[in-house]
Amino acid sequence: MSSIDALLNNNKNPDHAMLEQALSRFASHPLFDQPDSFYCDSPYLRPVRPQDLREFNFDSVLALAELKQPSHLMAQRLLLNIYEQDLIFLPQQKKLHLEEFNAFYDEGLRGAGAAIRPMLERHVFGWLDSEVSVSGNWDVDTFKGYADEVLDRVARTPSALLDCIGNSRNPANAARFFLIQCAGDFLSEASAMARNVLGNFGPAQSELFKILIDEYGYGVAQKKHSVIFESLLAECGLNPAVHYYWQFYTATSLALINYFHYVSANHRHFFRYLGALFYTEASLALVTRAQAQAMRIAFGDTVDTLYFDEHAHIDVHHGKMAFEQLIRPVVLRYGNQVLPDIIRGFEEFRLLQDVADAELFAHVAWHDELSQWRPGPPPALPAGARSHPFHECRDDLSVTHVHGATELFAVDKGTLRLVCSPFTELNLSAGQHVVIPQGLLHGSVITSDHCSYTVTSLE
Amino acid sequence: MKITTLPLDSFNSLAVGARRYFLLQNGDKPVIAPSECPHRGGPLNLGRRKACGAKLVCPWHDNAYPTQSIERGALPAIRRCAEISIVTGNEDIRVWTELLPINQGQGACEDAA
Ligand code: FES
Ligand SMILES: [Fe+2]
Ligand SMILES: [Fe+2]
C-alpha cells in the first residue's frame, strides 16, 4: 500500500507529516509553481504560489468573515486543480505539450491531490455548516413555497451587476472583469453536473441527463454552452482559452466552481447538489436578462448576447425540471429525510453567489479608483506597523495574490508594474506608492534591472 | 404560504394564528419549536434542558422530549447567518421576546456529574 493509500484509508487519524508532504508535493509541482507571465497559455499551467505555503494552516476552518484571507485563495486554486484532474482539457488554439498533459494527469500528482482534498474542502467550505442550517418540519411543497419567494425576490431586485458595470468609470473593462470571473466555470460549463449522471438512480437520473444534454449542446459543438461563451469572450476582446485568466479569478468566483465539484465529487452530498442545481438554474433564468443588458451597456447594442439569452430561455426549463422532475420525485420516493440537504444546498449556493458578487463589485470599485491614481504623499503609518522589504530583478514576477490586511505598497528603488487586472496596471517608480486594500487581487513584475519595494501593513 | 424573515436576536417567541412557538437554540441549528407540550399542553417554552441539551423537560409533569422529536413538530425554518426564515400558512404572525429559561446557560447540563 502506498503512503497516499494509507492516508486515504485512514482519514480519521491522518499522519500530519504525510499530509504536509502531499500538500507540498501537489502545490509545488512545476505546473503550479512560478510562471513567466500573468496569463496562462496552457490549460495545465495553473500557478498557486507554493512559496506562501509555510504561512498557511489549512487544518483550520475559515469563517465567513475570513474569506478575504490569502489561504482562502490558495486553497480554492488548489482545489480547482485537484477537481479538474478529473476533466479533460486539450488546448484549442495552442499546440499540445504532451509532457505537460502527462504531468497534469500524473497518477502520483492525483494521489497527492486526493490526499489533501478533504482538508482543503473543510478549510474553505466548513463555514457553511455554521452559517446555514435547516430545521423543522419541511415537506416538498413548503420548500417550493420558500424557493418561489426567494426567486421572486431575485426577480424583483434590480440587478446589482448592472449597476456595477453601468456606473463603472470604464463599463467595458468592468464587464470584461465580470466575464473573466465567469470564464473559470463557463468554459467547461456543467462539468460538475456530469459527475452526477452515472450510476443508477431511477427516472430522476434521466431527467438530470436531459439538462446535461442541453448544456452540452446535443452533440452539436456550436450549441454547447461553453462554445457560445467562447464566442462572447472573443467578441468582447478576451482570450477564450481555458484558464487563460487563471490569475485573475477571485477566491469566491473559484468557490462557486469548486462548490459544485465539492458536492458532486463526494456523492454523499448528492442531495445538496440537487438543491444547489435548482437554485442556480432557476436564478440564472432570472438574472441573465440583466447580464445581457450589462453587455449592451458595456459593448454597445450590437454585441451578441446569445450566451445570456440562451440561459434566459433554457434555464426557465432547467429550473422547472430541477424542481418538478428531479427534486419532487426524489423526495416523494426517498422521503422528507432527504429534504434538509436539498434545502441546504439551495441556500448555500445562494449565499456563495451573494458573497462572490460582493467580491466582484469590490474589485471593480478598486479598479475604478486605481484608474484615477496620481502620485501623492503616503498615508500615515499606524504605530508599530510591520514592514517587509523586497529586492527583485528585472522580469521577476509575483503571481497574483491577496493580503489579509490593507497594505501600503511603496517602491524604494527602480520601477515595477503592479497588475490588478488585465486592464488595471500601474507603472510605479521610486518614491511612488499605492494602498492595496485587504483581499483584493494584485501581482507585480519588475521593469528595471533592480527594484526594491516595501510592503507595510496599515492595520 | 408565507415566508417571514427575522434577525435571530430579535425574538424568541411567536404566535402563528392561535399556535405558539418558541426559538429553541440548538447549537448552529435553531429550531422554531411548538410551545405546547404533547402530553397535556404544558409550556415547553418554560421547560429545562436535560442530557446536555439533547432533551427538553416539560415543567408540568417532567416528561423529557428529545430535541429531534420536538423538531418534527417545528416550523420549517432556514437560518442564513444571523437571520432565520420561517415558512407558515397565511395566518397572522406575532413575535415577541420573553424570558426563556430554556435558552439560558445553554452549555449547562443539569444531569451532568
Ligand atoms: S403537560 Fe408536559 S409533561 Fe404533562
Ligand atoms: Fe448552461
Ligand atoms: Fe442550464
XYZ file of C-alpha atoms in Angstrom, chain A residues 44-342:
299
model
C -2.315 22.741 -17.431
C -0.393 25.762 -16.104
C -2.222 26.976 -13.028
C 0.057 28.801 -10.586
C -0.850 28.649 -6.899
C 2.185 30.415 -5.284
C 3.645 27.468 -3.358
C 6.160 29.836 -1.719
C 3.289 31.015 0.535
C 2.517 27.523 1.868
C 4.531 27.985 5.040
C 2.294 30.831 6.171
C -0.975 28.923 5.976
C -2.710 26.438 8.162
C -5.226 24.543 6.060
C -6.144 22.477 9.096
C -8.338 25.304 10.333
C -11.851 26.158 9.137
C -12.188 29.669 7.730
C -15.138 31.717 8.938
C -17.358 33.668 6.562
C -15.616 36.841 7.721
C -12.220 35.334 6.840
C -12.783 34.627 3.166
C -10.506 37.532 2.225
C -7.564 35.726 3.803
C -4.838 34.620 1.398
C -5.162 30.979 2.441
C -8.697 31.022 1.015
C -7.488 31.990 -2.441
C -4.694 29.428 -2.391
C -6.940 26.618 -1.172
C -9.546 27.401 -3.839
C -6.856 27.406 -6.545
C -5.510 24.083 -5.276
C -8.979 22.569 -5.125
C -9.858 23.542 -8.676
C -6.617 21.945 -9.848
C -7.485 18.782 -7.962
C -11.077 18.596 -9.203
C -10.128 19.371 -12.763
C -7.679 16.499 -12.964
C -10.908 14.522 -13.439
C -11.834 16.542 -16.545
C -10.272 16.527 -19.959
C -8.614 19.658 -21.245
C -6.790 19.955 -24.530
C -5.554 23.285 -25.885
C -7.801 24.652 -28.645
C -5.524 27.254 -30.227
C -2.024 26.474 -28.994
C -0.046 23.327 -29.567
C -0.230 20.441 -27.148
C 2.833 19.890 -24.986
C 2.487 16.219 -24.281
C 4.825 16.335 -21.292
C 2.531 18.922 -19.644
C -0.507 16.792 -20.414
C 1.147 13.723 -18.909
C 2.286 15.672 -15.871
C -1.125 17.207 -15.158
C -2.853 13.833 -15.177
C 0.018 12.015 -13.464
C -1.077 9.313 -11.032
C 1.257 10.460 -8.245
C 0.096 14.048 -8.527
C -3.521 12.898 -8.458
C -2.806 10.821 -5.380
C -1.307 13.800 -3.570
C -4.323 15.906 -4.569
C -6.764 13.260 -3.371
C -4.973 13.122 -0.021
C -5.214 16.861 0.666
C -8.662 17.408 -0.824
C -10.765 16.750 2.319
C -8.615 19.111 4.370
C -8.910 21.870 1.759
C -12.661 21.345 1.410
C -13.068 21.710 5.141
C -10.890 24.819 5.156
C -12.942 26.657 2.534
C -16.452 25.219 2.891
C -16.589 24.282 6.581
C -18.014 27.716 7.395
C -21.222 26.815 5.567
C -22.037 24.409 8.402
C -22.168 27.264 10.866
C -23.852 29.860 8.626
C -26.672 27.792 7.146
C -28.981 25.424 8.980
C -32.322 23.867 8.201
C -34.766 22.856 10.918
C -38.382 21.928 11.430
C -40.979 20.037 9.570
C -40.412 20.590 5.859
C -42.198 18.937 3.007
C -41.630 19.393 -0.672
C -44.396 21.988 -1.041
C -43.158 24.079 1.860
C -39.778 24.092 0.169
C -41.411 25.070 -3.125
C -43.181 27.933 -1.362
C -39.917 29.088 0.183
C -37.978 28.791 -3.064
C -40.667 30.651 -5.027
C -40.480 33.524 -2.594
C -36.665 33.644 -2.745
C -36.681 33.506 -6.547
C -39.423 36.084 -6.733
C -37.248 38.388 -4.669
C -34.331 37.754 -7.052
C -36.639 38.630 -9.956
C -37.845 41.858 -8.316
C -34.466 43.085 -7.069
C -32.753 45.456 -9.508
C -29.536 43.920 -10.809
C -26.520 44.960 -8.740
C -24.305 43.745 -11.591
C -25.993 46.116 -13.990
C -25.370 48.972 -11.535
C -21.768 47.933 -11.005
C -20.982 47.818 -14.718
C -23.164 50.769 -15.708
C -21.696 53.025 -13.020
C -18.091 52.000 -13.556
C -15.685 54.575 -14.995
C -14.966 52.013 -17.649
C -18.005 49.783 -18.202
C -16.283 47.708 -20.899
C -13.409 46.736 -18.609
C -15.745 46.165 -15.688
C -17.792 43.865 -17.922
C -14.614 42.090 -19.056
C -13.592 41.516 -15.453
C -17.045 40.069 -14.790
C -16.710 37.769 -17.826
C -13.311 36.624 -16.563
C -14.934 35.643 -13.250
C -17.451 33.576 -15.208
C -14.858 32.063 -17.510
C -13.414 29.626 -14.987
C -16.806 27.978 -14.814
C -18.478 28.632 -18.171
C -15.596 27.453 -20.365
C -16.121 23.960 -19.025
C -19.746 24.544 -18.117
C -21.683 21.790 -16.370
C -18.625 19.585 -15.891
C -19.538 19.034 -12.251
C -23.065 18.126 -13.355
C -21.616 15.345 -15.467
C -20.196 13.759 -12.317
C -23.781 13.126 -11.205
C -25.288 11.353 -14.197
C -23.573 7.986 -13.768
C -24.810 5.097 -11.663
C -28.437 4.175 -11.282
C -30.933 6.358 -9.500
C -34.065 5.801 -11.495
C -36.126 8.238 -13.532
C -34.524 11.306 -11.907
C -31.233 10.258 -13.471
C -32.716 10.561 -16.948
C -34.105 13.994 -16.090
C -30.682 15.207 -15.000
C -29.270 13.737 -18.188
C -31.642 15.895 -20.233
C -30.390 19.054 -18.538
C -26.840 17.916 -19.196
C -27.667 17.356 -22.864
C -28.889 20.953 -23.181
C -25.734 22.238 -21.502
C -23.573 20.193 -23.861
C -25.439 21.301 -26.976
C -26.946 17.952 -28.041
C -23.650 16.900 -29.578
C -23.541 19.984 -31.788
C -20.363 21.873 -30.934
C -21.742 25.345 -31.781
C -24.694 24.793 -29.436
C -22.584 23.771 -26.466
C -22.900 26.475 -23.820
C -19.150 26.689 -23.305
C -18.666 27.242 -27.044
C -21.252 30.033 -27.074
C -19.384 31.580 -24.163
C -16.069 31.354 -26.039
C -17.602 33.432 -28.845
C -18.787 36.020 -26.351
C -15.308 36.286 -24.812
C -13.702 36.724 -28.224
C -16.268 39.320 -29.214
C -15.540 41.280 -26.039
C -11.822 41.297 -26.764
C -10.906 38.500 -24.364
C -8.907 35.340 -24.900
C -11.269 32.328 -24.825
C -8.600 29.745 -23.900
C -9.421 27.732 -20.766
C -7.958 29.435 -17.655
C -6.027 31.987 -19.694
C -7.044 34.441 -16.909
C -6.449 31.931 -14.107
C -4.556 34.511 -12.035
C -7.497 36.913 -12.120
C -10.187 34.678 -10.659
C -11.250 35.918 -7.237
C -11.326 33.356 -4.447
C -15.114 33.487 -4.250
C -15.521 33.056 -8.016
C -13.420 29.928 -7.627
C -15.629 28.953 -4.695
C -18.682 28.870 -6.974
C -17.000 26.404 -9.330
C -15.485 24.385 -6.541
C -18.696 24.127 -4.541
C -20.327 22.256 -7.404
C -17.338 19.941 -7.671
C -17.294 19.525 -3.899
C -20.911 18.345 -3.695
C -20.605 16.344 -6.916
C -17.284 14.602 -6.389
C -18.405 13.490 -2.928
C -21.716 11.778 -3.674
C -22.630 11.854 -0.014
C -23.604 15.420 -0.833
C -25.815 14.486 -3.806
C -28.945 15.954 -2.213
C -27.128 19.217 -1.548
C -26.150 19.148 -5.208
C -29.810 18.918 -6.235
C -30.708 21.984 -4.173
C -27.784 23.997 -5.497
C -28.581 22.949 -9.058
C -32.166 24.120 -8.617
C -31.048 27.494 -7.269
C -28.518 28.098 -9.988
C -30.752 27.070 -12.885
C -33.821 28.899 -11.597
C -31.957 32.076 -10.668
C -29.958 32.162 -13.919
C -33.239 32.238 -15.812
C -33.923 35.491 -13.939
C -30.555 37.239 -13.850
C -29.276 36.522 -17.358
C -31.521 39.207 -18.869
C -29.774 41.839 -16.787
C -26.432 40.255 -17.672
C -27.246 40.608 -21.381
C -28.260 44.204 -20.722
C -24.947 44.805 -18.926
C -23.122 43.540 -22.033
C -25.019 46.022 -24.204
C -24.209 48.892 -21.840
C -20.550 47.895 -21.915
C -20.071 46.985 -25.567
C -22.964 48.618 -27.425
C -26.187 47.247 -28.833
C -24.504 45.164 -31.487
C -22.820 42.782 -29.037
C -24.112 39.256 -29.468
C -25.616 38.291 -26.111
C -26.625 34.792 -27.217
C -24.921 33.185 -24.220
C -27.108 35.065 -21.740
C -30.226 34.940 -23.946
C -29.898 31.191 -24.290
C -29.891 30.883 -20.489
C -32.728 33.342 -20.019
C -34.692 30.889 -22.151
C -33.456 27.379 -21.395
C -32.925 27.868 -17.674
C -36.617 28.588 -17.216
C -36.995 24.956 -18.278
C -33.989 23.803 -16.279
C -35.281 25.452 -13.118
C -38.653 23.758 -13.556
C -37.087 20.423 -14.462
C -34.728 20.592 -11.488
C -37.667 21.013 -9.155
C -40.567 19.132 -10.728
C -38.684 16.260 -12.386
C -35.768 15.886 -10.005
C -36.382 17.220 -6.525
C -40.087 16.488 -6.194
C -39.911 12.858 -7.387
C -36.746 12.198 -5.385
C -38.395 13.478 -2.201
C -41.578 11.524 -2.899
C -39.573 8.384 -3.478
C -36.991 8.716 -0.675
C -38.933 10.729 1.864
C -38.613 14.061 3.602
C -35.389 12.818 5.183
C -33.517 13.994 2.070
C -35.061 17.477 2.131
C -32.785 19.197 4.676
C -29.740 18.620 2.459
C -31.619 19.730 -0.661
